């Protein structure tokens, strides 16, 4: 064993607390990072959204979207072009709409996924291999029903059944039952001609391709032939030929959206977690080096060069971080990932069929990478302290002085903190005149950058405020308060190390929970202002609202009535793509809503100025203030908008509406529905008296009730933010506890002196408590202040005033938890040392 | 403070034994030590390393409980006293001076002196602390922190701190061990002055014959046994006796 290794072993044996602090921090970091990475790996590799409902064909031809992905409709002529590609190719158009079966009591029969059931065209079903098991293929308005669904709904061939679809209620006859061996959804099948009678775009959503004979070679040949044929016959359109597993029919796949949201959440979590880990590891290692300065100074006296001392520390850190990271990633990461998965599934952030991270080669590879990454992160975070350790003055030993190395306040740290702060503020400054949504997003982003920046700058920010808090403590407790204040003032490295985790916990969770709440507050406010309707109708589970041929939507005869005076307005959601424009970020689809201009102003007040929305035509559109600000559009501009079925139309902007938060970015007239492949109304807004006998598949609420129940954010989003906050706060609190315990080891001599001088045990405990309280209070105060400052622009643009909205439970509970996380380990550590000293 | 000071015999030890180590393998630290210390005297406990000097101090100050025997401090039996009683006695009657000073680094010299009174919850006029600082010759150093003082100056602050509560007994554990010759002389002179002027009983634990020479009497401790008591002995004689007994 060489001298340095013996020195390290002796140090660990003599003062295990110091090593344990580093070990625990690395272990927690590796466990949290590993769990996050494993979940991301599971979501990417074992994405359950890839399960296809179109198994049975070799390829799906779709029109390419200008933003990537694909459009929800293919141009006319696509089927002919595909069929003409090769004699061995069979093809069929694919059409897919929502259609709910109504039971005897008038309620909708949901599919096995709880959503409205789907109806496909018969020719697509035939190509997919659906086989009639009873009755005949569909004709006219007739339906063929999946055997499982028929069993569940108690339906037989020849039965008459009421359905509710985009065109309203229709009575249909069950002409047959079908078995769909590979389909994963409950499906209804209708004759192809029936789809041309439904509202919405007349275009097919895709073309299904099957090659004869089957097999990879035939498939590859078919894909090539289809590509060539499309290129030759329809040169103006971009196509994609997809594997069926990559195609999600109907509306944007909610499962895929959930997976994407969860991936975004976990990526954000990892980013913030790693930023926090870098800060916490940096401060913990600084404290560790600071406490060892005396030993390091002696090593300098004994002839070690500064770089040799730094190398010694690097080796020691690797020896501590590597095993701790390995244990954290391998033994704790996997169970933690499973626990996180269960929590996220329970809170509906993740879909239920996301698999667990099993012990596979991929899992081990992720864990190995996590270990490597954690060790590198530890070394990176320790750079400041390690570099400073080489600057100890060997003469301080001869002068019997405490060795000094400026561990806390290094120029590099100052620059890093300031750069991060500027990077946070810059987007905010650039968007100060932008609309509420842009400014809100910039404000949240700025706050999320400013909090870690404040943590990095804690050696400069914490001491002045800690002095103020210390002065207060000195007044409150005249016995040990002044000593606590003096200790906090003198040991600024330790104070900053204790304050940093509390700062991160308070600041980050305040931003993450406060920003959405502030936006939600404004959405609720604006919704209250814009909603004039007296009643709001929504669909119950398993159904949707019709758009009907006779727009606005009306309740179908026989199942209920609704006002037929032309005042009812159904809001049909869609998306439109604006033309490419520089300086507005990536091109994206904008949320839009199709309304009835004749009645919109009786049920909604969007604050659209004098022009209003009543004058909307098929050639015009209205834009929300935030979107107009973002794109720099003004009234009178003409834009070429792309609709969901790929149709491009030049529309003129006639007005800008101000109350756009929580509402569509663009408002179009009802003709827009003709470009939506599968239209459905989200809500019906009714002025005047209550609807008479509303259908059982609808839910009618009064305006007041609707506003009271309004939850701008989905429960899954709220749960996701809570989860994120819990993980970050938990990490920060564990780090705080760790640092608090570590900070006591250097104080044992002082505590003994106090006892010699007649200090009671309770006085020493009070001293310990006050020291932690001062640091933690300072940290939480700075965290809260920085979060508030970052969110202030968001608060200003909302109606609630300059202060952002906070989660009251967190705002009160977290400081208490921070204090507990700091005080309890410190007291425990002091008691342990006391007992050891007695022995 | 004077009214709390005990008269005549400040500390009395009778057959004090103290064992070290685990049950079954104990080693004796003190064996039947009997001694008494009077007010206004400066006593030195002398002996080679490992003779039990520090153990004697710890027992006498109530920091360690003896295995047997009795210890009477200012008339109060302390060998079986509760932790709370011991804390009170230490706070009111005992002052400590250490080899490595043990000043609180974060406090100034004046604040360090004032600390015991603060811990005791007493309102001692700040003039008293300033006067003590003057008494130890550091009137201009009140606002300096320990890191800004020399070793001798730090030890003088430590002595002033030990005296601020007006103790009857002052224990000094190798008070000059970390000091040079000139500083050592200053500290010894200060301890003698304190003994004379304040009537405090000062017990100095040392292995340095030069320090022991300045005491009124010297107790030689060897292997936990008080083997001899010398009065007016020279440093050579003390050294010789200590080595001879070891």
PDB file of N, CA, C and O in Angstrom, chain A residues 565-600:
ATOM      1  N   UNK A 565     -82.551  28.008 -31.857  1.00  0.00           N
ATOM      2  CA  UNK A 565     -82.709  29.372 -32.345  1.00  0.00           C
ATOM      3  C   UNK A 565     -81.431  29.904 -32.986  1.00  0.00           C
ATOM      4  O   UNK A 565     -81.273  31.094 -33.210  1.00  0.00           O
ATOM      5  N   UNK A 566     -80.498  29.005 -33.269  1.00  0.00           N
ATOM      6  CA  UNK A 566     -79.268  29.439 -33.937  1.00  0.00           C
ATOM      7  C   UNK A 566     -78.288  30.118 -33.016  1.00  0.00           C
ATOM      8  O   UNK A 566     -77.381  30.786 -33.483  1.00  0.00           O
ATOM      9  N   UNK A 567     -78.451  29.974 -31.723  1.00  0.00           N
ATOM     10  CA  UNK A 567     -77.519  30.644 -30.803  1.00  0.00           C
ATOM     11  C   UNK A 567     -76.520  29.687 -30.180  1.00  0.00           C
ATOM     12  O   UNK A 567     -75.564  30.120 -29.569  1.00  0.00           O
ATOM     13  N   UNK A 568     -76.755  28.403 -30.332  1.00  0.00           N
ATOM     14  CA  UNK A 568     -75.838  27.440 -29.733  1.00  0.00           C
ATOM     15  C   UNK A 568     -74.556  27.387 -30.548  1.00  0.00           C
ATOM     16  O   UNK A 568     -74.593  27.379 -31.768  1.00  0.00           O
ATOM     17  N   UNK A 569     -73.430  27.369 -29.846  1.00  0.00           N
ATOM     18  CA  UNK A 569     -72.157  27.336 -30.558  1.00  0.00           C
ATOM     19  C   UNK A 569     -71.338  26.145 -30.118  1.00  0.00           C
ATOM     20  O   UNK A 569     -71.083  25.973 -28.921  1.00  0.00           O
ATOM     21  N   UNK A 570     -70.976  25.322 -31.072  1.00  0.00           N
ATOM     22  CA  UNK A 570     -70.063  24.228 -30.778  1.00  0.00           C
ATOM     23  C   UNK A 570     -68.649  24.641 -31.123  1.00  0.00           C
ATOM     24  O   UNK A 570     -68.398  25.243 -32.170  1.00  0.00           O
ATOM     25  N   UNK A 571     -67.722  24.356 -30.222  1.00  0.00           N
ATOM     26  CA  UNK A 571     -66.317  24.700 -30.481  1.00  0.00           C
ATOM     27  C   UNK A 571     -65.609  23.450 -30.990  1.00  0.00           C
ATOM     28  O   UNK A 571     -65.500  22.456 -30.273  1.00  0.00           O
ATOM     29  N   UNK A 572     -65.158  23.500 -32.239  1.00  0.00           N
ATOM     30  CA  UNK A 572     -64.471  22.354 -32.837  1.00  0.00           C
ATOM     31  C   UNK A 572     -62.976  22.665 -32.906  1.00  0.00           C
ATOM     32  O   UNK A 572     -62.559  23.618 -33.554  1.00  0.00           O
ATOM     33  N   UNK A 573     -62.194  21.840 -32.194  1.00  0.00           N
ATOM     34  CA  UNK A 573     -60.747  22.086 -32.163  1.00  0.00           C
ATOM     35  C   UNK A 573     -60.073  21.514 -33.394  1.00  0.00           C
ATOM     36  O   UNK A 573     -60.450  20.450 -33.890  1.00  0.00           O
ATOM     37  N   UNK A 574     -59.081  22.194 -33.882  1.00  0.00           N
ATOM     38  CA  UNK A 574     -58.252  21.705 -34.971  1.00  0.00           C
ATOM     39  C   UNK A 574     -56.900  22.376 -34.842  1.00  0.00           C
ATOM     40  O   UNK A 574     -56.639  23.096 -33.865  1.00  0.00           O
ATOM     41  N   UNK A 575     -56.040  22.135 -35.793  1.00  0.00           N
ATOM     42  CA  UNK A 575     -54.750  22.827 -35.770  1.00  0.00           C
ATOM     43  C   UNK A 575     -54.432  23.296 -37.178  1.00  0.00           C
ATOM     44  O   UNK A 575     -54.832  22.659 -38.155  1.00  0.00           O
ATOM     45  N   UNK A 576     -53.766  24.413 -37.270  1.00  0.00           N
ATOM     46  CA  UNK A 576     -53.378  24.950 -38.580  1.00  0.00           C
ATOM     47  C   UNK A 576     -51.897  25.329 -38.535  1.00  0.00           C
ATOM     48  O   UNK A 576     -51.368  25.689 -37.477  1.00  0.00           O
ATOM     49  N   UNK A 577     -51.272  25.217 -39.693  1.00  0.00           N
ATOM     50  CA  UNK A 577     -49.838  25.503 -39.763  1.00  0.00           C
ATOM     51  C   UNK A 577     -49.620  26.826 -40.484  1.00  0.00           C
ATOM     52  O   UNK A 577     -50.002  26.977 -41.644  1.00  0.00           O
ATOM     53  N   UNK A 578     -49.018  27.787 -39.798  1.00  0.00           N
ATOM     54  CA  UNK A 578     -48.749  29.074 -40.466  1.00  0.00           C
ATOM     55  C   UNK A 578     -47.548  28.929 -41.401  1.00  0.00           C
ATOM     56  O   UNK A 578     -46.792  27.964 -41.297  1.00  0.00           O
ATOM     57  N   UNK A 579     -47.347  29.899 -42.302  1.00  0.00           N
ATOM     58  CA  UNK A 579     -46.170  29.816 -43.177  1.00  0.00           C
ATOM     59  C   UNK A 579     -44.878  29.938 -42.377  1.00  0.00           C
ATOM     60  O   UNK A 579     -44.866  30.476 -41.265  1.00  0.00           O
ATOM     61  N   UNK A 580     -43.809  29.411 -42.951  1.00  0.00           N
ATOM     62  CA  UNK A 580     -42.505  29.480 -42.275  1.00  0.00           C
ATOM     63  C   UNK A 580     -42.102  30.939 -42.096  1.00  0.00           C
ATOM     64  O   UNK A 580     -42.329  31.766 -42.978  1.00  0.00           O
ATOM     65  N   UNK A 581     -41.561  31.241 -40.932  1.00  0.00           N
ATOM     66  CA  UNK A 581     -41.209  32.632 -40.631  1.00  0.00           C
ATOM     67  C   UNK A 581     -39.953  32.632 -39.773  1.00  0.00           C
ATOM     68  O   UNK A 581     -39.873  31.895 -38.776  1.00  0.00           O
ATOM     69  N   UNK A 582     -38.978  33.436 -40.138  1.00  0.00           N
ATOM     70  CA  UNK A 582     -37.720  33.444 -39.372  1.00  0.00           C
ATOM     71  C   UNK A 582     -37.920  34.198 -38.053  1.00  0.00           C
ATOM     72  O   UNK A 582     -38.750  35.090 -37.950  1.00  0.00           O
ATOM     73  N   UNK A 583     -37.148  33.789 -37.074  1.00  0.00           N
ATOM     74  CA  UNK A 583     -37.153  34.479 -35.778  1.00  0.00           C
ATOM     75  C   UNK A 583     -38.295  34.102 -34.872  1.00  0.00           C
ATOM     76  O   UNK A 583     -38.516  34.751 -33.842  1.00  0.00           O
ATOM     77  N   UNK A 584     -39.048  33.069 -35.217  1.00  0.00           N
ATOM     78  CA  UNK A 584     -40.165  32.667 -34.350  1.00  0.00           C
ATOM     79  C   UNK A 584     -39.989  31.246 -33.829  1.00  0.00           C
ATOM     80  O   UNK A 584     -40.924  30.622 -33.375  1.00  0.00           O
ATOM     81  N   UNK A 585     -38.777  30.750 -33.912  1.00  0.00           N
ATOM     82  CA  UNK A 585     -38.520  29.402 -33.406  1.00  0.00           C
ATOM     83  C   UNK A 585     -38.958  28.364 -34.426  1.00  0.00           C
ATOM     84  O   UNK A 585     -39.313  28.689 -35.564  1.00  0.00           O
ATOM     85  N   UNK A 586     -38.936  27.098 -34.020  1.00  0.00           N
ATOM     86  CA  UNK A 586     -39.307  26.027 -34.937  1.00  0.00           C
ATOM     87  C   UNK A 586     -40.752  26.194 -35.418  1.00  0.00           C
ATOM     88  O   UNK A 586     -41.622  26.624 -34.656  1.00  0.00           O
ATOM     89  N   UNK A 587     -40.979  25.861 -36.686  1.00  0.00           N
ATOM     90  CA  UNK A 587     -42.332  25.966 -37.234  1.00  0.00           C
ATOM     91  C   UNK A 587     -43.221  24.952 -36.543  1.00  0.00           C
ATOM     92  O   UNK A 587     -42.854  23.788 -36.376  1.00  0.00           O
ATOM     93  N   UNK A 588     -44.377  25.370 -36.103  1.00  0.00           N
ATOM     94  CA  UNK A 588     -45.252  24.459 -35.359  1.00  0.00           C
ATOM     95  C   UNK A 588     -46.708  24.702 -35.720  1.00  0.00           C
ATOM     96  O   UNK A 588     -47.081  25.780 -36.217  1.00  0.00           O
ATOM     97  N   UNK A 589     -47.522  23.676 -35.463  1.00  0.00           N
ATOM     98  CA  UNK A 589     -48.949  23.779 -35.697  1.00  0.00           C
ATOM     99  C   UNK A 589     -49.574  24.613 -34.584  1.00  0.00           C
ATOM    100  O   UNK A 589     -49.243  24.424 -33.411  1.00  0.00           O
ATOM    101  N   UNK A 590     -50.461  25.523 -34.952  1.00  0.00           N
ATOM    102  CA  UNK A 590     -51.118  26.371 -33.954  1.00  0.00           C
ATOM    103  C   UNK A 590     -52.482  25.778 -33.609  1.00  0.00           C
ATOM    104  O   UNK A 590     -53.156  25.212 -34.470  1.00  0.00           O
ATOM    105  N   UNK A 591     -52.859  25.930 -32.353  1.00  0.00           N
ATOM    106  CA  UNK A 591     -54.185  25.447 -31.960  1.00  0.00           C
ATOM    107  C   UNK A 591     -55.235  26.420 -32.515  1.00  0.00           C
ATOM    108  O   UNK A 591     -55.064  27.646 -32.469  1.00  0.00           O
ATOM    109  N   UNK A 592     -56.287  25.850 -33.053  1.00  0.00           N
ATOM    110  CA  UNK A 592     -57.338  26.685 -33.637  1.00  0.00           C
ATOM    111  C   UNK A 592     -58.689  26.145 -33.206  1.00  0.00           C
ATOM    112  O   UNK A 592     -58.797  25.011 -32.722  1.00  0.00           O
ATOM    113  N   UNK A 593     -59.695  26.971 -33.367  1.00  0.00           N
ATOM    114  CA  UNK A 593     -61.043  26.526 -33.047  1.00  0.00           C
ATOM    115  C   UNK A 593     -61.974  27.050 -34.141  1.00  0.00           C
ATOM    116  O   UNK A 593     -61.831  28.177 -34.615  1.00  0.00           O
ATOM    117  N   UNK A 594     -62.883  26.181 -34.549  1.00  0.00           N
ATOM    118  CA  UNK A 594     -63.854  26.563 -35.565  1.00  0.00           C
ATOM    119  C   UNK A 594     -65.171  26.874 -34.857  1.00  0.00           C
ATOM    120  O   UNK A 594     -65.650  26.069 -34.046  1.00  0.00           O
ATOM    121  N   UNK A 595     -65.729  28.063 -35.142  1.00  0.00           N
ATOM    122  CA  UNK A 595     -66.937  28.507 -34.427  1.00  0.00           C
ATOM    123  C   UNK A 595     -67.995  28.967 -35.439  1.00  0.00           C
ATOM    124  O   UNK A 595     -67.708  29.135 -36.628  1.00  0.00           O
ATOM    125  N   UNK A 596     -69.183  29.186 -34.914  1.00  0.00           N
ATOM    126  CA  UNK A 596     -70.249  29.754 -35.739  1.00  0.00           C
ATOM    127  C   UNK A 596     -70.242  31.264 -35.534  1.00  0.00           C
ATOM    128  O   UNK A 596     -70.572  31.742 -34.440  1.00  0.00           O
ATOM    129  N   UNK A 597     -69.832  32.043 -36.537  1.00  0.00           N
ATOM    130  CA  UNK A 597     -69.705  33.500 -36.342  1.00  0.00           C
ATOM    131  C   UNK A 597     -71.026  34.162 -35.943  1.00  0.00           C
ATOM    132  O   UNK A 597     -71.034  35.179 -35.250  1.00  0.00           O
ATOM    133  N   UNK A 598     -72.131  33.556 -36.370  1.00  0.00           N
ATOM    134  CA  UNK A 598     -73.432  34.194 -36.093  1.00  0.00           C
ATOM    135  C   UNK A 598     -73.743  34.213 -34.598  1.00  0.00           C
ATOM    136  O   UNK A 598     -74.455  35.102 -34.119  1.00  0.00           O
ATOM    137  N   UNK A 599     -73.247  33.245 -33.894  1.00  0.00           N
ATOM    138  CA  UNK A 599     -73.647  33.152 -32.479  1.00  0.00           C
ATOM    139  C   UNK A 599     -72.477  33.290 -31.499  1.00  0.00           C
ATOM    140  O   UNK A 599     -72.697  33.371 -30.293  1.00  0.00           O
ATOM    141  N   UNK A 600     -71.250  33.347 -32.016  1.00  0.00           N
ATOM    142  CA  UNK A 600     -70.091  33.327 -31.112  1.00  0.00           C
ATOM    143  C   UNK A 600     -70.136  34.451 -30.085  1.00  0.00           C
ATOM    144  O   UNK A 600     -69.811  34.254 -28.910  1.00  0.00           O
TER     145      UNK A 600
END
